[in-house]
GROMACS .gro file of C-alpha atoms in nm:
model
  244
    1UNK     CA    1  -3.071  -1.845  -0.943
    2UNK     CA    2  -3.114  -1.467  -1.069
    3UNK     CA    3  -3.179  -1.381  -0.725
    4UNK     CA    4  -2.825  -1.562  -0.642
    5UNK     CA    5  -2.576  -1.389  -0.922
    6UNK     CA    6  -2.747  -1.046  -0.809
    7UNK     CA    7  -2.628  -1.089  -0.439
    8UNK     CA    8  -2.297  -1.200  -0.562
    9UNK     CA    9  -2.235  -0.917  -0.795
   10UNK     CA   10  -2.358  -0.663  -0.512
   11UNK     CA   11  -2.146  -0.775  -0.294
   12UNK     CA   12  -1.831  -0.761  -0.543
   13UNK     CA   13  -1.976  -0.404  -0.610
   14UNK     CA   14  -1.940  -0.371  -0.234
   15UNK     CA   15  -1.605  -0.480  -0.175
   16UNK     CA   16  -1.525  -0.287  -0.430
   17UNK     CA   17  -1.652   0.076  -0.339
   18UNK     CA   18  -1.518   0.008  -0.006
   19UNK     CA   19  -1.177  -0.080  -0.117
   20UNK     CA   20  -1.174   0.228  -0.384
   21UNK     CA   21  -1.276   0.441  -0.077
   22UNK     CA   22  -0.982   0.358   0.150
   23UNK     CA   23  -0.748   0.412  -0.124
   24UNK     CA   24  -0.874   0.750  -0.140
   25UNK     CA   25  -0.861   0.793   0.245
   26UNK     CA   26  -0.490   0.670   0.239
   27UNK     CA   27  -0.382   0.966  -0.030
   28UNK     CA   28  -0.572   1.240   0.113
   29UNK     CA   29  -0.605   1.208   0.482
   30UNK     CA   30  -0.200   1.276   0.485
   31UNK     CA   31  -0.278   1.592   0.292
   32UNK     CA   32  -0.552   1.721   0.535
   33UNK     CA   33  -0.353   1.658   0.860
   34UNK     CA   34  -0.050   1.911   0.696
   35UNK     CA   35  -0.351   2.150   0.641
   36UNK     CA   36  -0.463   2.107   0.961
   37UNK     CA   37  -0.159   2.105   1.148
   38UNK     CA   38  -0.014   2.462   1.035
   39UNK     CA   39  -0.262   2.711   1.169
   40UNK     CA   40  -0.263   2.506   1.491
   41UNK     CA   41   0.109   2.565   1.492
   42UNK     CA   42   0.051   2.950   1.439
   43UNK     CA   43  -0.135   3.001   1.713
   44UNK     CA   44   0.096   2.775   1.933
   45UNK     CA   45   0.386   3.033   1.929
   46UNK     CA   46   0.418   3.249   2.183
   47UNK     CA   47   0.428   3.615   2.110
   48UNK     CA   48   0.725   3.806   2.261
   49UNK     CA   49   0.701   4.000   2.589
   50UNK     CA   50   0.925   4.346   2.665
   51UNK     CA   51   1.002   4.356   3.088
   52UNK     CA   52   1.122   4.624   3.238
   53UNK     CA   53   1.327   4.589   3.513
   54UNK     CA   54   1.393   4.881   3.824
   55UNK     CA   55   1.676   5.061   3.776
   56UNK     CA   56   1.911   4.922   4.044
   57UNK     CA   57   2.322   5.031   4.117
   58UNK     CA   58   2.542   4.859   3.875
   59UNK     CA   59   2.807   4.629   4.056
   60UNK     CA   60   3.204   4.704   4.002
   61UNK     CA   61   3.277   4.414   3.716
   62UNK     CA   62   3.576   4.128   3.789
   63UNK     CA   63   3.805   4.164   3.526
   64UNK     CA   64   3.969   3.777   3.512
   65UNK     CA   65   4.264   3.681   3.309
   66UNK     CA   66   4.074   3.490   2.986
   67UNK     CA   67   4.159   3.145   3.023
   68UNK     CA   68   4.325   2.931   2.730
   69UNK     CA   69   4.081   2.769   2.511
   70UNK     CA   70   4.213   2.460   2.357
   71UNK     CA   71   4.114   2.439   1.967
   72UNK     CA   72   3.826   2.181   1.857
   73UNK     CA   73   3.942   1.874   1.738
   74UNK     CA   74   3.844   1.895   1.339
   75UNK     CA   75   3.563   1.616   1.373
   76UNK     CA   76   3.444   1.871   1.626
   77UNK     CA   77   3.455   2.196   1.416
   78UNK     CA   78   3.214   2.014   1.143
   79UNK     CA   79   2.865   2.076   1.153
   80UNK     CA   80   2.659   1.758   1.208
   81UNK     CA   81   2.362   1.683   0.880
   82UNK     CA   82   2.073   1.796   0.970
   83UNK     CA   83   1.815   1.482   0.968
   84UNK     CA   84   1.567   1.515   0.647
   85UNK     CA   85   1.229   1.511   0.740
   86UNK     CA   86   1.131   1.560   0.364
   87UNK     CA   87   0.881   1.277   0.269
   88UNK     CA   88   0.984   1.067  -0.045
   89UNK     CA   89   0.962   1.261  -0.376
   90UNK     CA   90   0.720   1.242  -0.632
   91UNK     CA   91   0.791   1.042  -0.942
   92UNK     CA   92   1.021   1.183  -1.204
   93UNK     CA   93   0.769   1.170  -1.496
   94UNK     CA   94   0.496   1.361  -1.271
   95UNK     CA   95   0.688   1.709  -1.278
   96UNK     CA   96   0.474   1.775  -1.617
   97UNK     CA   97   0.171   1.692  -1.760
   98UNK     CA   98   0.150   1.318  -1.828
   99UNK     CA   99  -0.052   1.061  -2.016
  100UNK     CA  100  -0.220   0.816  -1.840
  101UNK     CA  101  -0.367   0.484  -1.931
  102UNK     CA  102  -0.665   0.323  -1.721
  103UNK     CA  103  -0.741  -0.015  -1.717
  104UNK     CA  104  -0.990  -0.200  -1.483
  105UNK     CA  105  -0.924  -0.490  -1.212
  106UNK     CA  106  -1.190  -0.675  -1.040
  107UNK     CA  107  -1.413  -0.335  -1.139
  108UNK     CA  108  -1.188  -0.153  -0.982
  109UNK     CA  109  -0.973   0.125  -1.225
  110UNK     CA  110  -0.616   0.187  -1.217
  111UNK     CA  111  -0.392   0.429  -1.388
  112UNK     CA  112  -0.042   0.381  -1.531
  113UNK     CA  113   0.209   0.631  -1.705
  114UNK     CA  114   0.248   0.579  -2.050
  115UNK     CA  115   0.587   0.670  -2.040
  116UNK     CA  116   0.616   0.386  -1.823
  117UNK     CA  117   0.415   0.165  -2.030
  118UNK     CA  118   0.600  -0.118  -2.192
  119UNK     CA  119   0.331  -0.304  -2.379
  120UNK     CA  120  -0.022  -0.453  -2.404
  121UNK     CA  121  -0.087  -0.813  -2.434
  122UNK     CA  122  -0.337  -0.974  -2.517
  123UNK     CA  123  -0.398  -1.339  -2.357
  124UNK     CA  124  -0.477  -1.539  -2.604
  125UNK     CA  125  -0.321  -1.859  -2.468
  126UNK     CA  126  -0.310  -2.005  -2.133
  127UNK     CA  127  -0.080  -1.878  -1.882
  128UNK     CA  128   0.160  -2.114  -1.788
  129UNK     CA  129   0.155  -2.158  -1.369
  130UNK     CA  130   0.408  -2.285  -1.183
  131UNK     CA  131   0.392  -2.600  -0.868
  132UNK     CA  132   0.434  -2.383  -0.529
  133UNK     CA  133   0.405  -2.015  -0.656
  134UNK     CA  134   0.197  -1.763  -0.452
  135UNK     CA  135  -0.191  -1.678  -0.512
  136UNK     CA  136  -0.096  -1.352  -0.696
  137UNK     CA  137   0.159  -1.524  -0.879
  138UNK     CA  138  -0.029  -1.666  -1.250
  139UNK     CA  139   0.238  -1.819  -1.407
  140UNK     CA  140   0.477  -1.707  -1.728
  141UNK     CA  141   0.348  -1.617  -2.065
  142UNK     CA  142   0.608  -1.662  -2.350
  143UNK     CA  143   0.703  -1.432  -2.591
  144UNK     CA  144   0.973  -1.325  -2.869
  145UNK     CA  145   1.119  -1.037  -2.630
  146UNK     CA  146   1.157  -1.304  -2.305
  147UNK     CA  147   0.941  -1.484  -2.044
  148UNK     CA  148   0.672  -1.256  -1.894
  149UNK     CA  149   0.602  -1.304  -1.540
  150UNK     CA  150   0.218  -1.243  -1.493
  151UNK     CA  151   0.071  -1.108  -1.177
  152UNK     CA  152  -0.308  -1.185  -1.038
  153UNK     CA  153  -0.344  -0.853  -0.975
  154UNK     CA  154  -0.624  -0.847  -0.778
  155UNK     CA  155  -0.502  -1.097  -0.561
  156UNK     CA  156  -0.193  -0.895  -0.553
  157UNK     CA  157  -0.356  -0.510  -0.521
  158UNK     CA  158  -0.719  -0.624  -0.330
  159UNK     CA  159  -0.585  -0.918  -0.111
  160UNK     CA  160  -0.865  -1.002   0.097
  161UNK     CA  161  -1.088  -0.835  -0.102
  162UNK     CA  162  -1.070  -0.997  -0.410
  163UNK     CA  163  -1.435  -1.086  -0.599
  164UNK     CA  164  -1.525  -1.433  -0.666
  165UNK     CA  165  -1.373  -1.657  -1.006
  166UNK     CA  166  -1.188  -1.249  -1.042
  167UNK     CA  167  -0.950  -1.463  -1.257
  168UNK     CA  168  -1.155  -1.555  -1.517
  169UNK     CA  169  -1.281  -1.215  -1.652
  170UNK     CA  170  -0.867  -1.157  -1.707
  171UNK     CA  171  -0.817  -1.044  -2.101
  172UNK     CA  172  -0.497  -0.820  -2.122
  173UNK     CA  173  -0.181  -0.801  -1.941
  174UNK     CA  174  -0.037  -0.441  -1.871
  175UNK     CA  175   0.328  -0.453  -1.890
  176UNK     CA  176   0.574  -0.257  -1.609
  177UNK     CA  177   0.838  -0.050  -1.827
  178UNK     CA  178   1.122  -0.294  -1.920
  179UNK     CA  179   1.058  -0.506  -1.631
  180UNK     CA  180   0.971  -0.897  -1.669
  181UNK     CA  181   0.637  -0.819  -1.481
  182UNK     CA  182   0.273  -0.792  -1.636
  183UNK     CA  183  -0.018  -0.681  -1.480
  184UNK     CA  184  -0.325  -0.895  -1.566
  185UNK     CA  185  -0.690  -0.699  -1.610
  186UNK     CA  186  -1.000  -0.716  -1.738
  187UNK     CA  187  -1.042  -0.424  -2.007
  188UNK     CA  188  -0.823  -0.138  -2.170
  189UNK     CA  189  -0.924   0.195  -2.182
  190UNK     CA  190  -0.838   0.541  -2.395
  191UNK     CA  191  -0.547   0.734  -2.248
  192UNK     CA  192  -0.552   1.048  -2.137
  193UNK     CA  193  -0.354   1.386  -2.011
  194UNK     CA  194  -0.341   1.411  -1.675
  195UNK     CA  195  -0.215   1.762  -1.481
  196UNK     CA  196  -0.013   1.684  -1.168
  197UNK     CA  197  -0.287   1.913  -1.009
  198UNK     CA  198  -0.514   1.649  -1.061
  199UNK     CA  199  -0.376   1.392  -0.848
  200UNK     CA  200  -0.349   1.389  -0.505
  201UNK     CA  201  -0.037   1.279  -0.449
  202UNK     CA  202   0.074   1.048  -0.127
  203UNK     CA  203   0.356   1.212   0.069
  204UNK     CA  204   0.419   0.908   0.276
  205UNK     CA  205   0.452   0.531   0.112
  206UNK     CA  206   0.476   0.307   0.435
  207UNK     CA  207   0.164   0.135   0.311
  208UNK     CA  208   0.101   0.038  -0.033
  209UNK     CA  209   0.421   0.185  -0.182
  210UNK     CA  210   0.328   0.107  -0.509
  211UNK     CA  211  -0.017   0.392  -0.484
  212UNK     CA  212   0.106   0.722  -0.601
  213UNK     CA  213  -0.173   0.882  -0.552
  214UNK     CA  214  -0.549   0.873  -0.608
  215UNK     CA  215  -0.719   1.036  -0.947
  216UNK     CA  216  -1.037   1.224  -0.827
  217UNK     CA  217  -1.207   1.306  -1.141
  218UNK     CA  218  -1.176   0.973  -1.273
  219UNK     CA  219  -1.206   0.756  -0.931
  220UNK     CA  220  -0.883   0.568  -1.016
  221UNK     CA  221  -0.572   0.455  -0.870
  222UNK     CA  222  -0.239   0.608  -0.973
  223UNK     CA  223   0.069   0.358  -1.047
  224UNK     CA  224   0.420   0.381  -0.908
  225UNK     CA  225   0.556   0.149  -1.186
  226UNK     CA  226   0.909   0.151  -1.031
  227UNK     CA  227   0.785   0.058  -0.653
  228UNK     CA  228   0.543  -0.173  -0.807
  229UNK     CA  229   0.790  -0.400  -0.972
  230UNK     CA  230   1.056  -0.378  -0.682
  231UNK     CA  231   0.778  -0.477  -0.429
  232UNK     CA  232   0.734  -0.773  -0.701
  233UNK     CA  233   1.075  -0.867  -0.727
  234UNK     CA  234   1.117  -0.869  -0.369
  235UNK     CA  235   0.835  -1.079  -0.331
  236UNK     CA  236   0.902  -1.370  -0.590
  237UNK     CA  237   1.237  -1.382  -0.354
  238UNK     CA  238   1.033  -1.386  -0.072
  239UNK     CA  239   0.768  -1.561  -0.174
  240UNK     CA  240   0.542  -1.356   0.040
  241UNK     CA  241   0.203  -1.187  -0.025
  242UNK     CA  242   0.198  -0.952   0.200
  243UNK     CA  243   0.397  -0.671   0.063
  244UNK     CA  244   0.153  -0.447  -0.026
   0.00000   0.00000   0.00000
């Protein structure tokens, strides 16, 4: 039996590592392929090169009456937009050094803004589900301030991935800003000031909009609270999974 709930929590451990890995591979590789790309770039352009030509007799030029150039039409005159290639910006609240809380899914750690922090609950009573919902969908907790709609969030973040009975080791929900969405985790941990420097921030979002970026030092995920609970929202409409 031992033997058993070892090879079960090494392969959680597994899935795991690998998962934390690709989240890392998804924030950085962008990064290293703009690195990469400018010196190639460099080299690509052609230096310029001065011809002389023989000195030959100049021909007698045709002087022609200028013809009449009708004026543009004003739609013609203006200057079409350029197309922005810029990729999506960076959150407002990561101009500055920010504090950052980390909390743990499945054993794997995630980081939200406190400034985008709206509270920390502790479940204490069962979570109420609800006939038909999705698997990352647990069901509403009640509470003074409104209904709180509370997410499985490893089924939601690690789908595919997710560790065996992951549910049950769920003791805290992480609230999204003022949004009726709650993150449920395992454990709380200190905050902390993070240095935009830190993170290595994603320049492109068409997968997992909701990663900002990955946290090096501490081997954690960074939280776009706003995508997060629009991808939500969209989803209980939906009522698809596979948003993320």
């Amino acid at each position: 039996m031992a033997d058993k709930k070892m090879t079960q929590l090494t392969v959680s451990d597994a899935a795991i590592a690998s998962y934390l890995d690709e989240l890392l591979h998804t924030a950085t590789s962008t990064a290293e392929q703009e690195q990469l790309l400018a010196p190639v770039t460099e080299a690509l352009e052609p230096e310029p090169v001065s011809v002389e030509l023989p000195m030959t007799e100049a021909p007698q030029p045709v002087v022609e009456e200028p013809a009449e150039v009708p004026e543009p039409a004003p739609e013609v005159q203006k200057k079409a937009e350029p197309v922005s290639t810029v990729p999506p910006a960076r959150p407002d609240w990561s101009e500055q050094p920010f504090e950052c809380l980390i909390f743990t899914v499945a054993g794997l750690q995630l980081a939200v803004p406190l400034v985008l922090l709206g509270a920390i609950h502790k479940i204490e009573e069962e979570i109420r589900s609800l006939p038909g919902s999705p698997d990352w969908y647990m069901g509403i907790r009640p509470g003074s301030d409104g209904n709180l709609r509370v997410v499985d969030s490893a089924q939601w973040i690690m789908a595919g991935r997710v560790p065996e009975n992951a549910r049950e080791n769920y003791r805290f929900i992480i609230r999204l800003d003022d949004s009726p969405w709650g993150l449920a985790c395992d454990s709380v941990g200190q905050s902390f000031t993070l240095d935009p420097g830190q993170v290595r921030w994603r320049t492109a979002r068409s997968q997992r909009p909701w990663l900002a970026g990955t946290v090096i030092d501490h081997m954690c995920a960074l939280i776009d609270v706003r995508a997060m609970s629009e991808l939500l929202m969209r989803a209980e409409r939906e009522q698809r999974l596979d948003l993320s």
